[in-house]
Amino acid sequence: NDVPTAIELGKRATQYGMKVCIDFHYSDFWADPKRQHAPKAWKGMSVEEKCDALYDFTIESLTEILDSGVNVGMVQIGNEINYGMSGETSIPAVMKLLESGSRAVRKISKKYGKDIQIAVHYTNIRNNKEIDNIASNLSEYEIDYDIFAISYYPMWDGTIENMQNVAKNIQKNYGKDVVIAETSYCYTSEDGDGCGNSF
């Protein structure tokens, strides 16, 4: 995916009255718990230089998307960033990157007079303590965001009750809304591909 594709899909959604979530992975490939590679263009950059590059990319991309008529309602800064972001793995470095992304979204939101919500996205919610530590770090570093987004795949992330408990903890103890940004669940137990089913 790239900005022109996001514009094409975003305009289609906007045409039908929907708001759009722009999910910045800040990588040349998708980002998830196993891979948080910096874009090749950022190779060799210091954390501070990456922060500047991330800020500029966010400003430029959102400007292009909004100028194309896409109704952006939410921006996700990073994708499943439990263990790093854009090649950085230390908590202070990731927090600096998040601060840069958040600042860029707020600037564009103000410039265009739009209420664009900022989401941070995590996974591995089976580990309640890890998720609480993440939320605590976001609070301690005073990261400006609106929504704590989670992935929920029952096969890896446990029961619906546990997912609800994670969400309630974030809402109660950190005052943030929670959304499920990624999910998948079987609609049938019938064999559809000749391989064993995973639930």
Phi, psi and omega in degrees: 000155178208181184298316178301323178292319178299322178294314180301311180290320182296322178293323178296315179295317180300321179302329181260019171083013180264152168270157186241141172258122174264120184254100178277117176274341182053050182203160176283342180233174180293155180247140178205184184302333183269343180214121176226063184278139174290150174304148180303326180295342181260005183302134178082359180284148171286170178300317181297319178294321176296321179299317179295317180296319179295317178300310182297317180299317181295314179300309184296316182293313181295322177300313180297318181294313181292320179296340178276357177095011179282133180273088181280122179251342182208146173232129178260120181261096182097156183229116180050061191265030180308319190243016177149178181198129177051041177085356179259139182241343181283145181302312180301321181294315179297320179296324177295319178297316179297320179298319179295316178297316180297315180300319179296315180296317179298321180297314180293320179302316180292316182301320184265359180064035182244145175270087181263117180285144178252128179244142168247142193235126181228165180223196181058045186283355175299329180270089185300322182293319179299316181295319178295321177297319178299311180298323177295318178297318178301320178291314181299320180274002176056045176289130182273103178211166183250324191231131173266106183265142180229155168265141176224101173245111186309325182301322183254333192254006173087199188283161174298323180298319179295318178300318178296321179296320177299313181297316180298322179297317179296316180296314186287313188269341183235357174066028181248146171289154180235135173232152171269109184276333178220139174200162173201139180209140181295139175263352178207154174263002179291148178289127182245349185216007180080000177252160179295145178278147176243127178239000000 
